[in-house]
C-alpha positions in Angstrom: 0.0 0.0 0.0 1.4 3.4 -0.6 1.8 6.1 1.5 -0.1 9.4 1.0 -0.6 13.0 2.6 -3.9 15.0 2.7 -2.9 18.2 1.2 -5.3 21.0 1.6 -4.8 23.3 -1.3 -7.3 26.9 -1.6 -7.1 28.4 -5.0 -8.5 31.4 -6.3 -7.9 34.2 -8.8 -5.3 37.0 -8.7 -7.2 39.6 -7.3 -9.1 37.6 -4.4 -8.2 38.5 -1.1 -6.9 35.8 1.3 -9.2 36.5 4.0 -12.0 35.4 1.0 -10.0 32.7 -0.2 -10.0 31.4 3.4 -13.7 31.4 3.6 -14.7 28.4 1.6 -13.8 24.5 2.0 -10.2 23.7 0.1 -9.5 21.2 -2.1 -8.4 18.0 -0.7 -5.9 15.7 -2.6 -4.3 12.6 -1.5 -0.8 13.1 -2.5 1.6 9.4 -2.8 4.7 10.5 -1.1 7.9 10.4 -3.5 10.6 8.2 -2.8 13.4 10.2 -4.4 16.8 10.1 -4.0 17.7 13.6 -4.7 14.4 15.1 -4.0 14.7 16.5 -7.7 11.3 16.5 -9.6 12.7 14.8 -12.4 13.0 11.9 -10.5 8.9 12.0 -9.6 6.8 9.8 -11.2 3.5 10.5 -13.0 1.2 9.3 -10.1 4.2 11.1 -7.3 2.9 14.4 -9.0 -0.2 16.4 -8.9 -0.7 19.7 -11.7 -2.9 22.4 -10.3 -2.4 24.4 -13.5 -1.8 23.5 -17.0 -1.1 27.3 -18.5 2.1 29.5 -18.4 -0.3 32.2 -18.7 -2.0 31.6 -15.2 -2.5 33.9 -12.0 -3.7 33.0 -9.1 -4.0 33.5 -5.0 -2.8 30.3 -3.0 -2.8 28.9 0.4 -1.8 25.6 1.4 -1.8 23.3 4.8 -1.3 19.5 5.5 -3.3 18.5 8.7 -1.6 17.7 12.0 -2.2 14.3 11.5 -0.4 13.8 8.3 2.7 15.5 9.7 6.0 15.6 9.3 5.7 16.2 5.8 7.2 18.3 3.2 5.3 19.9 0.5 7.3 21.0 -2.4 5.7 23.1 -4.9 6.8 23.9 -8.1 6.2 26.9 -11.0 6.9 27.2 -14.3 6.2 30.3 -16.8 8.6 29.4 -19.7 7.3 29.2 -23.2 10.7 27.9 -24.1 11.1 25.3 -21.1 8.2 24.0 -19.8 8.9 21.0 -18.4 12.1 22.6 -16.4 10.2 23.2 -12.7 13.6 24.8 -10.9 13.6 24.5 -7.0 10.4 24.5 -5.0 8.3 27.4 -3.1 10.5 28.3 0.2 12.5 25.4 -0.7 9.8 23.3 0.4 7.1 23.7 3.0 8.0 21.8 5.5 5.1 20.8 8.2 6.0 19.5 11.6 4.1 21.7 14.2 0.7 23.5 14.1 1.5 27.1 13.4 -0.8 30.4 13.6 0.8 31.5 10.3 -0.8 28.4 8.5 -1.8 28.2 6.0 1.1 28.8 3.5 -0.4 31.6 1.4 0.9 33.2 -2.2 0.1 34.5 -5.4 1.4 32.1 -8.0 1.7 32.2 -11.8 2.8 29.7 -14.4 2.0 26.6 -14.2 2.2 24.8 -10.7 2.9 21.2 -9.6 3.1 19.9 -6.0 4.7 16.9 -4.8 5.1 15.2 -1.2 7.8 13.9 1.1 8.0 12.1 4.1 10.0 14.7 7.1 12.1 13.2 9.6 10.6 14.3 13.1 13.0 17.1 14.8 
């Protein structure tokens, strides 16, 4: 059986306020966490990966959280806005979103454009 994270991903357009984003349910996705050996997303497979937007020409307003429950975990999430590269996704968000303890901060929240992937890995407890 593999192992997953929930990952609890808000999304909403460039100009909506976080406070509005906030308001409504997120989306849930059961990520498989990646076994990598680099912790390079070239080494993900399809099914270790999820797209949340397809375009280069996307903008959007972000938050995301993983529930205590599912922690440690690391969320890496990726953009891309090349026309010439698109496959090349570069280093994550923050260099990963790493969630261990619950945090008043949380969720993660951003503006993103491009187009986004997100993939999961297991933390080592601190």
């Amino acid at each position: 059986m593999t192992d997953t994270v929930t990952v609890h991903v808000w999304q909403g357009d460039r100009l909506e306020s976080y406070d509005d984003l906030l308001e409504r349910d997120p989306d849930v996705y059961e990520v498989p966490v990646a076994e990598t050996e680099f912790g390079r997303p070239h080494e993900l497979t399809d099914n270790e990966q999820v797209q949340l937007a397809e375009s280069i020409e996307h903008h959007g307003t972000y938050a995301f959280e993983i529930p205590n429950e599912e922690r440690p975990a690391t969320l890496n999430v990726h953009t891309n806005d090349s026309y010439h590269d698109p496959t090349e996704w570069g280093k994550p968000v923050e260099r990963g979103l790493t969630f261990t303890e619950p945090d008043d901060r949380e969720p993660y929240q951003c503006e993103m454009w491009g187009r986004i992937m997100m993939w999961v890995e297991r933390t080592e407890d601190a």
